């Protein structure tokens, strides 16, 4: 035993462990007083500086003003596909294989209408890779999202039924009257041109005892309507008087439509047609057959057989019609497209159309203490995440004071201290049903979070007290960098941590 001024102490304990793993810390030893009063007999604790034994957990990452310890998750990117952690050499982002989702095909649609009603057309069916959508680094669906098949191969085009009977001629004398007969195509006509197949036939009525009856003979020359010696035109029919009064002229001239050789088309994959406005084929209505009527005589250049006109007025193949144009960019069938107007959708090019599917379903409600929001700035969909907190470490200089009875002690001047400060979201305290004996500690469903950190070590400070025989040293806890976070608050009744109960 040691005796000092009437004081009797036990032996000092062994030195404790160093209280810091990251920098120079403090180790302590203690002794107990057997005889005397502590304030007159000295200290019951001694401290000594010490060096840390293991610094593997001391690396700290600083991101956007927030500190993170080694191994902490900093944030997620690309809709949760990439996770960023604090490593010994700083923040690093890696793909999270647990978020990969392989794509799978949905069911095929029904076959479309045949593009032609005769002599072979094409029909198509499609499917979408959205059952589920490929996510993150998941594999896309294997195979094609559209299929083609020939149709109406054995149906002949340009086949007509028999001519109808001639219409009746007038019974009275009337120059210029004609008889008319018609016929129609046997099948529903759509995209195939039938130049030279007349659907309407006329002939002059033969009526006796009429004035000025002429026999008309067509001229050899056909004059083009466009001045290019091609396409449709007009020609003269020279008439010689067959019968009539002395007032009739010996000759008469009338005009009729005639056809010159087809004009040359300047654009690739075009051909000349006398039915241009009736049978032009477009990618936009590729599965909507177009019928031709008897008055389709508007000549011009149309897309040739097997070609369709796209939005750029080019003649392209059936397969090229399946391309999609989105925001002035061309996409091939099966390509996935990011919807610039709705980031929660992924779009797919299918048979010339851009079809979009929502990537995820947002929850309708969240648990207490959670809010429906985007986890990161680039997140695709909202999810239930903890309410945003402002808990962080704050550093400032100030004079610390502490009252001991009627005495007051304070630090010898201002010192730099760091502490945790900020809000931790919503708290609640709701009653629970208690089946056993009344226990106030279990009578409430509590969610109470406080901004707190981990004590790394204690710092020894010089203090000045009003009482001259008061202590001259004090201790202040030092909070570990990056440890400030929202944890369950201490119970004001029992001092024990109330774990969050979720019902």
mmCIF file of N, CA, C and O in Angstrom, residues 140 179 242 250 258 318 423 479:
data_model
loop_
_atom_site.group_PDB
_atom_site.id
_atom_site.type_symbol
_atom_site.label_atom_id
_atom_site.label_comp_id
_atom_site.label_asym_id
_atom_site.label_seq_id
_atom_site.Cartn_x
_atom_site.Cartn_y
_atom_site.Cartn_z
ATOM 1 N N UNK A 140 -29.778 -9.588 -72.791
ATOM 2 C CA UNK A 140 -30.995 -9.332 -73.572
ATOM 3 C C UNK A 140 -31.601 -10.634 -74.067
ATOM 4 O O UNK A 140 -30.963 -11.695 -74.006
ATOM 5 N N UNK A 179 -72.104 4.200 -125.682
ATOM 6 C CA UNK A 179 -72.466 3.069 -124.838
ATOM 7 C C UNK A 179 -71.271 2.734 -123.929
ATOM 8 O O UNK A 179 -70.121 2.886 -124.326
ATOM 9 N N UNK A 242 -70.126 10.466 -142.609
ATOM 10 C CA UNK A 242 -70.751 9.283 -143.150
ATOM 11 C C UNK A 242 -72.162 9.558 -143.648
ATOM 12 O O UNK A 242 -72.569 9.042 -144.688
ATOM 13 N N UNK A 250 -67.450 18.113 -143.901
ATOM 14 C CA UNK A 250 -66.965 16.825 -144.402
ATOM 15 C C UNK A 250 -66.090 16.105 -143.369
ATOM 16 O O UNK A 250 -66.008 14.885 -143.364
ATOM 17 N N UNK A 258 -54.384 9.219 -124.423
ATOM 18 C CA UNK A 258 -53.507 8.178 -124.937
ATOM 19 C C UNK A 258 -52.316 8.014 -123.987
ATOM 20 O O UNK A 258 -52.100 8.850 -123.103
ATOM 21 N N UNK A 318 -39.331 -4.232 -97.284
ATOM 22 C CA UNK A 318 -40.260 -4.543 -96.195
ATOM 23 C C UNK A 318 -39.527 -4.592 -94.863
ATOM 24 O O UNK A 318 -40.005 -4.088 -93.845
ATOM 25 N N UNK A 423 -30.901 16.910 -37.997
ATOM 26 C CA UNK A 423 -32.166 16.207 -37.808
ATOM 27 C C UNK A 423 -32.121 14.798 -38.362
ATOM 28 O O UNK A 423 -31.316 14.468 -39.215
ATOM 29 N N UNK A 479 -15.220 12.285 -30.978
ATOM 30 C CA UNK A 479 -16.084 11.463 -31.834
ATOM 31 C C UNK A 479 -15.311 11.028 -33.073
ATOM 32 O O UNK A 479 -14.608 11.819 -33.713
#
